[in-house]
Amino acid sequence: PDTYSLERGLPIPQGISKKAFLSAIEELKSAIGNENVQLNEKEVKNGWYMEHPNTHDMMPLLDAEEFIASAVVYPGSVAEVQLIVRWANQHLIPLFPISIGRNLGYGGAAPRVRGSVTMDLGRRMNKILDINAENYTCLVEPGVTYYALHEELVRRGLQDKMWIDCPDLGGGSVIGNALDRGVGYTPYGDHWGMHSGLEVVLPTGELVRTGMGALEGANTWQCFPYGFGPYNDGIFSQSNFGIVTKMGMTLMPNPGGYESFMYTFQHDSDLGPLMDIIRPLRISNILENVAQVRHGLQTLSVKGHPRTKYWSGKGPMPESVYREHLKETATGDCAWVYYGMAYGPPHIRAHKLAIIDSEFHRIAGCKKIDPATMPKDEYFWSRDRIASGTPDLEELKWVNWMPNGAHIAFSPVSPISGKDAEALYTMAKRRHTEQGFDLMPAFCVGLREMHLIVEIVYDAQDGDMRRRAERCLRDMIDDAAALGYGEYRTHLALMDQVAATYNFNDGALMKLNNTLKDALDPNGILAPGRCGIWPARYRGRGWEL
Amino acid sequence: PDTYSLERGLPIPQGISKKAFLSAIEELKSAIGNENVQLNEKEVKNGWYMEHPNTHDMMPLLDAEEFIASAVVYPGSVAEVQLIVRWANQHLIPLFPISIGRNLGYGGAAPRVRGSVTMDLGRRMNKILDINAENYTCLVEPGVTYYALHEELVRRGLQDKMWIDCPDLGGGSVIGNALDRGVGYTPYGDHWGMHSGLEVVLPTGELVRTGMGALEGANTWQCFPYGFGPYNDGIFSQSNFGIVTKMGMTLMPNPGGYESFMYTFQHDSDLGPLMDIIRPLRISNILENVAQVRHGLQTLSVKGHPRTKYWSGKGPMPESVYREHLKETATGDCAWVYYGMAYGPPHIRAHKLAIIDSEFHRIAGCKKIDPATMPKDEYFWSRDRIASGTPDLEELKWVNWMPNGAHIAFSPVSPISGKDAEALYTMAKRRHTEQGFDLMPAFCVGLREMHLIVEIVYDAQDGDMRRRAERCLRDMIDDAAALGYGEYRTHLALMDQVAATYNFNDGALMKLNNTLKDALDPNGILAPGRCGIWPARYRGRGWEL
Ligand SMILES: Cc1cc2nc3c(=O)[nH]c(=O)nc-3n(C[C@H](O)[C@H](O)[C@H](O)COP(=O)(O)OP(=O)(O)OC[C@H]3O[C@@H](n4cnc5c(N)ncnc54)[C@H](O)[C@@H]3O)c2cc1C
Ligand SMILES: Cc1cc2nc3c(=O)[nH]c(=O)nc-3n(C[C@H](O)[C@H](O)[C@H](O)COP(=O)(O)OP(=O)(O)OC[C@H]3O[C@@H](n4cnc5c(N)ncnc54)[C@H](O)[C@@H]3O)c2cc1C
């Protein structure tokens, strides 16, 4: 059901009485307006991607009332953010900031600690504060989505001059995605690496600008990320050390032309040799964008039909079945698909494309699929849009694979190498088979590393399937760590486990993170548990999962 | 004189008796060996670049005994670094870590606090721990210089496969330079941005590895900088929060060819229009490297002759004089010189060079100087080496401009724009004229910003000239801040002043830095005052300059 009532009632945060909590909420309402504070007491609605809930994860992995907010608050200004933070410190109420809350696959809008007050920054703080057409930069508030930024470029007639870089789905927040260190698919795909300048409200309420933003009257905040002295920005990504209220982002100049290309490979075992061919081409920028090497099955699932259209047996769909169906698609029968883009004027692209073509053809059975043969609704064109800076939503379609389709991501990092790709693929396949899931991996090739993204699609209403999905994930995290691979990002429910794999010298990195957390957030009010970092007040008290 | 005796005697750090200090030193000697601890009690030697002192700045700006070490210690291992740090905590003795100590123009090897014990990491910890020819990365210890890294690539026959990126002088430390966020001149010129992974001894002695280094057995430490959770690396650059014992660095793949080019421009007033032409070309990577736009006078001074060879009047050398002399050089008469490099195979370079040529020629009087006309000892070839990854020392020559030549750098950041270049140039010119110095600026064009580097060359034995140099610097820092420009890096003596210009919201950034400092270094032993950050024990007690 799309809407359900809260069986456990209003999720009061641990350590505060209902009375004290409700009175604190009243206080907050009178400070910033009734309409900007909403209790989450009756029922919650799952909605869908574009109308997602901000109280919980619409694709729950655990009990749906575990990671859930007691209330949602909508600040309208930096001063209100500061006010709310001070309020939380006074009442020792955990706050969970989100920009948009479309972090699907990683926990959606849900807070890590049940009963946190979610600070939905995006609702009212959603202005594009600046687009600088000379420096190719912009300055945005948390509520600015990729769609909104792109539309503004179009509105100003700048879309031919400069591009944004977007993830596979365009409804996310430019700030939220970068803070979780998300990736996109143009040469500007490393979103964190491409930002310049933050404005942050610290957990004690002080307002800081980093980089050149700390120099009053500077015109370089979005041009030069470092400023003078320690470069602090990084501690505000994948953490719970501050609330980001503004971020600068660089924009990519139109490269003077672009051209998507697609190759298919016939055998599962082509993966290794392909990766070894890709590595030097990628590091030397002959392959220029964060390309995806996708499994054939994902090319099928992204058509948006339920799995049952193709097969209704138990366990993973057999290879023979999906390959038979692939034959009827524009992609054709294959094991792997490479989606890439060449940039620049025609003769420059031709130079690179010729090298790529001859290198890829070292693999027997490699085929270049002519874009002209691909219908307009083929997924290829979605990749084409994204790799050239136009937001899209096609990628959502593979969620239809299951009824009540939900998904969760496993995203380990490895070098770009055949040996590593094979090790991860073999391991993931074994664990998926054990738990009866279809394995649909995509390798997102960065510059010297790749993120393997495995999305398990499950039926969110099926408790057993949810548990199998969690088991599969947890086993893969442990297996990967034993092989030397770590996740670049993870789901709320798995953050403790993933953080614990970064364990050198008896967890020295987490001890450092804890030291920073205690110094910056002495009352432990900001997003407790996010990325495995627990404030002193919670640490070692059984909160870890 | 090259060697002088210490008039003020052994520089005992403030707050400890001579007896207690000497006994602490004895304790340290017995822990790590007599030969690895040297008291600085009798005389100090200035030496020259290749045999520089590690006790003080060979190019002092203030009294030569102000920024000076009481002793130098040479750890031979990470465990010894930890031991020394614990020792310093126990005795409350300030420690100042250097990798090589060739930070000339920014304080050389000198500590900020008189009597600090300098930890010279480079002497014994100087191994290249790894060069990965598949991923184009390396892992180095503090003592690895650009020369050493380059030689090792040559030794392994890899110099045709991958390049290092070096600053103008090759004798610096790969780690030390990156930690101070130095720049080089290939497309990999942003050294901090190009590193991947740190190993750090914290001020309390714990050993941390950042990024993927925190995952035991990982093979991605040098491939993927971020890891999981907060990306902490940045707080260890331009700070005093830790001692870096290992750093990963990425290496540039040979681009398949390269070609240096040089243009001259006739009028001082060409600067503005030139910068506006450069900006879009640079941001779109038609101009691919961190190029230098140099003033004609610097092209003359880098020949290495004393200023008196050309002119012996008082005050700045008149334009007519140096332009007359420039006529006799391969550069020819000019106001500005652009040194750049195009990368890739010939037809790819031709594409970019043609665009550059037509754009640059929009400025009347612009000349492309044919490399074939330039003698082998022309400075152009030094830039050619550096922009293609070969370390060099030519740049040292302009220090000969003055007897007992010393220099200090003013390095403000601005957008790449004519307006900004002109504002900075006009301001610097006025301040140089006031204090009677020759102005020899170079604009180092990054991607969306440029660092203006103005080096004041002065006679280190001439107290009046030293004071004028300091005055000129301090005035420029204030003037720049009033115009909205801040320094990306600065000299030890000016760190407090520069840090104070990053003053948004009543110094919120410095308050944050102080919070971090107090949490990480409660006893305040590590490099007190570096980058304007003072530990609690020193803060507000008159240490600022
Ligand atoms: C089909 C599909 C495809 C996807 N493809 C991609 C992809 O290609 N690349 C990719 O990166 N992701 C991808 N995702 C994951 C996700 O959708 C995006 O990363 C999305 O941008 C994240 O949600 P958001 O932008 O709304 O961020 P939010 O949910 O607003 O933020 C994410 C988290 O960051 C923190 N945070 C957010 N804002 C702030 C703030 N202002 N201050 C402090 N902390 C804050 C919070 O902890 C929050 O939970 C995909 C998801 C799906 C379902
Ligand atoms: C003629 C001339 C030209 C120059 N050109 C350039 C140029 O093109 N680009 C450029 O960037 N610089 C340039 N410089 C400045 C300087 O020479 C270089 O930056 C040089 O690399 C810095 O010295 P170093 O590498 O020996 O570093 P160090 O002196 O070893 O380190 C610099 C500082 O970093 C800190 N530090 C060093 N190691 C550690 C560690 N392991 N842990 C913690 N803190 C540490 C210390 O505070 C130290 O003072 C130039 C200087 C001159 C004289």
XYZ file of N, CA and C in Angstrom, chain A residues 134-137 181 188 190 192-193 199 202 207-220 222-224 226-232 234-239 241 250-253 279-280 283-284 345 347-348 351 413-415 420 447-449 451 481 483-490 495 498-499 501-505 508-509 512-513 515-516 519-520 531 533, chain B residues 134-137 181 188 190 192-193 199 202 207-220 222-224 226-232 234-239 241 250-253 279-280 283-284 345 347-348 351 413-415 420 447-449 451 481 483-490 495 498-499 501-505 508-509 512-513 515-516 519-520 531 533:
534
model
N 31.377 33.526 -17.394
C 32.774 33.719 -17.802
C 33.680 32.680 -17.166
N 33.394 32.374 -15.903
C 34.250 31.416 -15.191
C 33.705 29.990 -15.248
N 32.507 29.823 -15.774
C 31.893 28.493 -15.856
C 31.725 27.896 -14.461
N 31.006 28.620 -13.630
C 30.758 28.166 -12.269
C 29.340 28.559 -11.871
N 29.304 12.349 -2.270
C 30.352 12.034 -3.247
C 29.837 11.148 -4.378
N 33.300 15.784 -16.122
C 33.179 16.414 -14.803
C 32.444 15.496 -13.819
N 33.243 13.559 -11.307
C 33.584 13.471 -9.882
C 33.031 14.724 -9.198
N 32.322 15.718 -6.166
C 33.007 16.354 -5.047
C 34.238 17.097 -5.544
N 34.985 16.438 -6.415
C 36.202 17.044 -6.965
C 35.922 18.316 -7.753
N 29.425 26.877 2.128
C 28.992 27.613 3.310
C 28.361 26.570 4.228
N 27.822 24.939 11.371
C 28.434 23.900 12.211
C 27.400 23.377 13.216
N 28.395 29.905 11.580
C 28.375 29.888 10.121
C 29.781 30.116 9.573
N 30.228 29.195 8.727
C 31.586 29.254 8.169
C 31.513 29.242 6.653
N 32.375 30.003 6.009
C 32.575 29.829 4.565
C 33.988 29.319 4.338
N 34.114 28.317 3.486
C 35.430 27.731 3.252
C 36.055 28.330 1.996
N 37.325 28.015 1.807
C 38.038 28.459 0.617
C 38.078 29.973 0.554
N 37.942 30.521 -0.640
C 38.029 31.960 -0.818
C 36.798 32.666 -0.270
N 35.764 31.908 0.058
C 34.552 32.500 0.613
C 34.788 33.126 1.972
N 35.905 32.757 2.601
C 36.212 33.340 3.908
C 36.779 34.748 3.784
N 37.109 35.161 2.559
C 37.653 36.508 2.368
C 36.541 37.415 1.867
N 36.165 38.352 2.679
C 35.019 39.202 2.336
C 35.287 39.954 1.028
N 34.284 39.948 0.159
C 34.414 40.671 -1.109
C 35.184 39.907 -2.174
N 35.565 38.667 -1.895
C 36.339 37.908 -2.880
C 35.475 37.566 -4.090
N 36.099 37.542 -5.271
C 35.369 37.114 -6.471
C 35.912 35.769 -6.965
N 36.509 35.009 -6.062
C 37.173 33.753 -6.435
C 36.598 32.530 -5.730
N 34.184 30.577 -6.263
C 33.870 29.432 -7.116
C 34.979 29.116 -8.122
N 36.063 29.902 -8.073
C 37.153 29.682 -9.038
C 38.282 28.860 -8.453
N 38.508 29.024 -7.157
C 39.675 28.394 -6.530
C 39.213 27.719 -5.251
N 40.699 26.047 -2.774
C 41.460 25.806 -1.555
C 41.496 26.950 -0.544
N 41.581 28.188 -1.013
C 41.773 29.279 -0.065
C 43.133 29.183 0.606
N 43.208 29.659 1.840
C 44.468 29.665 2.596
C 44.273 28.877 3.882
N 45.306 28.154 4.281
C 45.202 27.343 5.503
C 44.584 25.997 5.200
N 44.257 25.231 6.245
C 43.738 23.880 6.009
C 42.548 23.899 5.063
N 42.524 22.939 4.159
C 41.413 22.825 3.208
C 40.368 21.914 3.856
N 39.408 22.545 4.526
C 38.488 21.804 5.397
C 37.304 21.150 4.693
N 36.579 18.739 2.764
C 36.388 17.295 2.735
C 35.729 16.714 3.973
N 35.949 17.333 5.119
C 35.368 16.766 6.340
C 33.854 16.949 6.375
N 33.307 17.752 5.483
C 31.852 17.927 5.438
C 31.183 17.000 4.420
N 31.976 16.191 3.729
C 31.385 15.206 2.815
C 31.323 13.863 3.530
N 30.318 13.075 3.220
C 30.103 11.771 3.886
C 30.403 11.849 5.380
N 29.738 12.763 6.041
C 29.992 12.898 7.472
C 28.753 13.450 8.146
N 29.326 16.438 10.206
C 30.076 17.516 10.855
C 29.517 18.904 10.572
N 31.585 23.831 -10.416
C 32.104 24.233 -11.712
C 31.243 23.623 -12.819
N 31.191 24.293 -13.948
C 30.402 23.830 -15.086
C 31.350 23.551 -16.245
N 30.961 22.587 -17.053
C 31.858 22.167 -18.132
C 31.611 22.984 -19.390
N 32.685 23.546 -19.964
C 32.476 24.263 -21.229
C 32.044 23.269 -22.318
N 41.738 0.514 -19.136
C 42.555 1.261 -18.170
C 43.475 2.307 -18.799
N 44.401 1.903 -19.689
C 45.301 2.948 -20.222
C 44.560 3.990 -21.066
N 42.937 6.384 -18.437
C 43.890 7.236 -17.698
C 44.482 8.299 -18.624
N 44.616 7.964 -19.898
C 45.171 8.977 -20.816
C 44.075 9.788 -21.497
N 35.403 18.636 -31.559
C 34.989 18.721 -32.967
C 35.241 17.387 -33.690
N 37.002 16.029 -36.138
C 38.292 15.387 -36.406
C 39.015 14.993 -35.123
N 38.730 15.699 -34.064
C 39.319 15.332 -32.763
C 38.650 14.054 -32.248
N 39.897 10.944 -34.136
C 41.188 10.459 -33.643
C 41.002 9.494 -32.472
N 34.948 -0.102 -4.665
C 35.917 0.572 -5.526
C 37.072 -0.381 -5.821
N 37.540 -0.370 -7.044
C 38.733 -1.168 -7.371
C 39.547 -0.447 -8.425
N 40.790 -0.894 -8.628
C 41.516 -0.373 -9.782
C 40.771 -0.793 -11.052
N 40.696 -7.466 -11.002
C 39.799 -6.948 -9.964
C 38.332 -7.054 -10.385
N 38.762 7.583 -13.161
C 39.995 7.895 -13.882
C 41.042 6.799 -13.665
N 41.308 6.488 -12.407
C 42.231 5.399 -12.091
C 41.533 4.294 -11.319
N 40.223 4.448 -11.125
C 39.474 3.463 -10.349
C 38.119 3.291 -10.980
N 34.001 2.299 -9.845
C 32.991 1.926 -8.865
C 32.169 0.817 -9.516
N 35.804 -6.826 1.531
C 36.850 -6.349 2.446
C 37.965 -7.385 2.566
N 38.935 -9.326 0.369
C 39.724 -9.271 -0.869
C 40.446 -7.923 -1.021
N 40.199 -6.981 -0.120
C 40.875 -5.685 -0.188
C 40.070 -4.587 -0.869
N 38.770 -4.819 -1.059
C 37.944 -3.786 -1.692
C 37.018 -3.129 -0.666
N 36.831 -1.818 -0.782
C 35.945 -1.103 0.134
C 34.898 -0.323 -0.631
N 33.770 -0.051 0.011
C 32.696 0.702 -0.631
C 33.007 2.196 -0.616
N 32.597 2.866 -1.684
C 32.830 4.318 -1.765
C 31.686 5.070 -1.110
N 30.614 4.358 -0.737
C 29.380 4.999 -0.284
C 28.452 3.859 0.079
N 27.546 4.086 1.005
C 26.670 2.959 1.302
C 25.338 3.386 1.879
N 26.099 1.371 7.108
C 27.214 2.296 7.322
C 28.180 1.820 8.399
N 30.297 -1.024 6.883
C 31.272 -0.542 5.909
C 32.377 0.251 6.604
N 31.983 1.146 7.508
C 33.005 1.945 8.205
C 33.993 1.035 8.919
N 35.137 -1.716 8.014
C 36.134 -2.345 7.139
C 37.338 -1.417 6.912
N 37.175 -0.142 7.205
C 38.286 0.826 7.073
C 39.021 0.877 8.396
N 39.725 -0.192 8.679
C 40.088 -0.543 10.038
C 41.579 -0.485 10.332
N 42.376 0.069 9.427
C 43.836 0.090 9.611
C 44.233 0.579 11.007
N 45.219 -0.073 11.560
C 45.763 0.323 12.871
C 44.661 0.451 13.922
N 42.104 3.431 13.486
C 42.650 4.776 13.729
C 41.853 5.865 13.006
N 41.371 5.554 11.797
C 40.633 6.575 11.047
C 39.322 6.913 11.759
N 40.016 9.090 14.673
C 40.193 10.479 14.230
C 38.832 11.120 13.944
N 37.969 10.380 13.234
C 36.637 10.923 12.947
C 35.875 11.225 14.243
N 37.186 11.980 17.135
C 37.791 13.177 17.736
C 37.218 14.441 17.096
N 37.133 14.426 15.773
C 36.585 15.591 15.075
C 35.109 15.778 15.444
N 34.682 17.272 18.859
C 35.106 18.669 18.926
C 34.064 19.579 18.266
N 33.483 19.101 17.166
C 32.574 19.955 16.404
C 31.138 19.860 16.889
N 27.418 7.558 8.212
C 28.737 7.066 7.807
C 29.470 6.376 8.958
N 29.665 7.265 12.040
C 30.235 8.149 13.068
C 29.177 8.452 14.121
N 50.966 0.486 -14.112
C 49.655 0.243 -14.731
C 48.667 1.344 -14.364
N 48.722 1.767 -13.093
C 47.763 2.777 -12.645
C 48.322 4.196 -12.731
N 49.594 4.324 -13.060
C 50.228 5.641 -13.153
C 50.148 6.370 -11.809
N 50.710 5.726 -10.800
C 50.728 6.311 -9.463
C 52.046 5.969 -8.788
N 50.529 23.019 -0.883
C 49.665 23.228 -2.056
C 50.370 24.013 -3.165
N 48.989 18.259 -14.844
C 48.875 17.759 -13.471
C 49.425 18.780 -12.468
N 48.227 20.920 -10.323
C 47.650 21.140 -8.993
C 48.062 19.964 -8.108
N 48.219 19.262 -4.936
C 47.344 18.732 -3.895
C 46.203 17.934 -4.525
N 45.621 18.502 -5.566
C 44.513 17.834 -6.250
C 44.915 16.499 -6.858
N 49.519 8.959 4.762
C 49.732 8.337 6.067
C 50.211 9.468 6.972
N 49.501 11.761 13.921
C 48.771 12.869 14.535
C 49.608 13.488 15.661
N 48.866 6.834 14.478
C 49.139 6.708 13.050
C 47.844 6.425 12.288
N 47.561 7.267 11.290
C 46.328 7.140 10.519
C 46.665 7.011 9.041
N 45.908 6.181 8.335
C 45.972 6.223 6.868
C 44.622 6.690 6.354
N 44.657 7.600 5.397
C 43.405 8.163 4.877
C 43.002 7.451 3.595
N 41.781 7.710 3.162
C 41.279 7.160 1.907
C 41.235 5.646 1.986
N 41.581 4.991 0.889
C 41.503 3.532 0.838
C 42.622 2.889 1.658
N 43.590 3.702 2.083
C 44.679 3.186 2.908
C 44.200 2.676 4.250
N 42.998 3.090 4.635
C 42.467 2.632 5.915
C 41.906 1.215 5.826
N 41.801 0.691 4.608
C 41.284 -0.674 4.454
C 42.465 -1.618 4.237
N 42.693 -2.482 5.201
C 43.879 -3.358 5.140
C 43.838 -4.217 3.883
N 44.968 -4.290 3.208
C 45.052 -5.126 2.010
C 44.483 -4.471 0.759
N 44.056 -3.221 0.843
C 43.483 -2.552 -0.326
C 44.547 -2.315 -1.399
N 44.152 -2.426 -2.659
C 45.085 -2.104 -3.750
C 44.654 -0.821 -4.467
N 43.907 0.025 -3.739
C 43.339 1.236 -4.345
C 43.791 2.529 -3.667
N 46.281 4.446 -3.943
C 46.751 5.510 -4.850
C 45.833 5.724 -6.049
N 44.753 4.937 -6.125
C 43.839 5.058 -7.280
C 42.630 5.933 -6.980
N 42.178 5.864 -5.739
C 40.923 6.543 -5.385
C 41.167 7.347 -4.121
N 39.291 9.220 -2.104
C 38.321 9.573 -1.073
C 38.094 8.529 0.022
N 38.090 7.249 -0.342
C 37.715 6.246 0.664
C 36.266 6.385 1.068
N 35.965 6.038 2.322
C 34.599 6.093 2.838
C 34.570 7.016 4.052
N 33.488 7.763 4.196
C 33.379 8.683 5.333
C 34.072 9.995 5.027
N 34.208 10.858 6.031
C 34.766 12.185 5.763
C 36.109 12.097 5.042
N 36.292 12.960 4.076
C 37.558 12.997 3.327
C 38.479 13.968 4.066
N 39.314 13.408 4.941
C 40.065 14.229 5.891
C 41.355 14.833 5.351
N 42.434 17.050 3.380
C 42.632 18.490 3.243
C 43.071 19.196 4.511
N 42.649 18.669 5.665
C 43.017 19.363 6.904
C 44.499 19.205 7.222
N 45.181 18.308 6.499
C 46.622 18.154 6.741
C 47.466 18.981 5.775
N 46.814 19.713 4.873
C 47.565 20.617 3.992
C 47.517 22.020 4.584
N 48.566 22.790 4.381
C 48.665 24.159 4.945
C 48.115 24.217 6.361
N 48.651 23.368 7.216
C 48.150 23.371 8.589
C 49.247 22.892 9.527
N 48.298 20.104 11.715
C 47.441 19.092 12.326
C 48.028 17.689 12.280
N 49.620 10.800 -8.203
C 49.331 10.271 -9.531
C 50.377 10.780 -10.517
N 50.610 10.008 -11.551
C 51.591 10.367 -12.570
C 50.865 10.527 -13.905
N 51.399 11.415 -14.722
C 50.712 11.723 -15.977
C 51.173 10.787 -17.091
N 50.217 10.173 -17.793
C 50.641 9.348 -18.931
C 51.257 10.232 -20.017
N 41.330 33.108 -20.692
C 40.337 32.440 -19.827
C 39.551 31.339 -20.520
N 38.786 31.637 -21.577
C 37.993 30.542 -22.162
C 38.860 29.438 -22.763
N 39.967 27.302 -19.679
C 38.906 26.520 -19.045
C 38.486 25.374 -19.953
N 38.569 25.577 -21.264
C 38.174 24.491 -22.166
C 39.372 23.634 -22.565
N 49.601 13.960 -30.072
C 50.263 13.753 -31.357
C 50.157 15.009 -32.236
N 48.870 16.112 -35.092
C 47.644 16.719 -35.642
C 46.712 17.216 -34.535
N 46.799 16.615 -33.355
C 45.994 17.089 -32.230
C 46.568 18.422 -31.728
N 45.700 21.332 -34.087
C 44.343 21.856 -33.883
C 44.335 22.925 -32.790
N 45.474 35.126 -5.397
C 44.673 34.371 -6.350
C 43.602 35.288 -6.935
N 43.348 35.153 -8.210
C 42.244 35.911 -8.812
C 41.610 35.087 -9.914
N 40.432 35.493 -10.372
C 39.906 34.862 -11.598
C 40.865 35.169 -12.745
N 40.988 41.828 -13.282
C 41.685 41.408 -12.066
C 43.202 41.480 -12.228
N 43.155 26.655 -13.665
C 42.067 26.266 -14.560
C 40.999 27.359 -14.638
N 40.532 27.801 -13.479
C 39.560 28.899 -13.433
C 40.125 30.075 -12.648
N 41.384 29.952 -12.231
C 41.994 31.013 -11.422
C 43.434 31.133 -11.814
N 47.292 32.264 -10.081
C 48.127 32.728 -8.979
C 49.057 33.777 -9.578
N 43.613 42.405 -0.104
C 42.422 42.008 0.651
C 41.308 43.036 0.477
N 40.753 44.740 -2.035
C 40.187 44.564 -3.379
C 39.486 43.209 -3.529
N 39.583 42.364 -2.505
C 38.910 41.053 -2.568
C 39.813 39.904 -2.991
N 41.131 40.115 -2.967
C 42.053 39.045 -3.351
C 42.782 38.499 -2.128
N 42.959 37.190 -2.075
C 43.681 36.585 -0.966
C 44.831 35.733 -1.462
N 45.821 35.526 -0.595
C 46.983 34.723 -0.968
C 46.653 33.232 -0.872
N 47.248 32.457 -1.790
C 47.015 30.996 -1.764
C 48.022 30.323 -0.853
N 49.010 31.080 -0.358
C 50.148 30.497 0.359
C 51.004 31.676 0.769
N 51.747 31.560 1.854
C 52.569 32.711 2.192
C 53.779 32.351 3.036
N 52.114 34.844 7.824
C 50.977 33.932 7.934
C 49.839 34.492 8.778
N 48.045 37.171 6.650
C 47.249 36.596 5.564
C 46.028 35.861 6.128
N 46.250 35.053 7.168
C 45.114 34.315 7.745
C 44.021 35.281 8.187
N 43.087 37.920 6.839
C 42.268 38.466 5.744
C 41.115 37.514 5.407
N 41.214 36.265 5.832
C 40.129 35.287 5.599
C 39.176 35.357 6.781
N 38.454 36.452 6.815
C 37.862 36.928 8.056
C 36.336 36.899 8.088
N 35.713 36.219 7.127
C 34.243 36.196 7.047
C 33.614 35.837 8.395
N 32.538 36.525 8.712
C 31.783 36.254 9.936
C 32.676 36.243 11.173
N 35.241 33.258 11.470
C 34.656 31.931 11.746
C 35.551 30.791 11.277
N 36.234 30.990 10.153
C 37.087 29.913 9.646
C 38.246 29.648 10.607
N 37.046 27.761 13.539
C 36.935 26.334 13.203
C 38.320 25.683 13.221
N 39.294 26.348 12.600
C 40.661 25.802 12.606
C 41.181 25.627 14.032
N 39.368 25.128 16.713
C 38.663 23.990 17.317
C 39.334 22.679 16.906
N 39.647 22.574 15.614
C 40.304 21.354 15.133
C 41.684 21.204 15.778
N 41.501 20.050 19.335
C 41.070 18.656 19.459
C 42.195 17.709 19.082
N 42.963 18.088 18.056
C 43.983 17.168 17.542
C 45.317 17.314 18.258
N 50.588 28.777 9.263
C 49.360 29.228 8.588
C 48.449 30.007 9.527
N 47.697 29.413 12.597
C 46.961 28.621 13.584
C 47.823 28.422 14.825
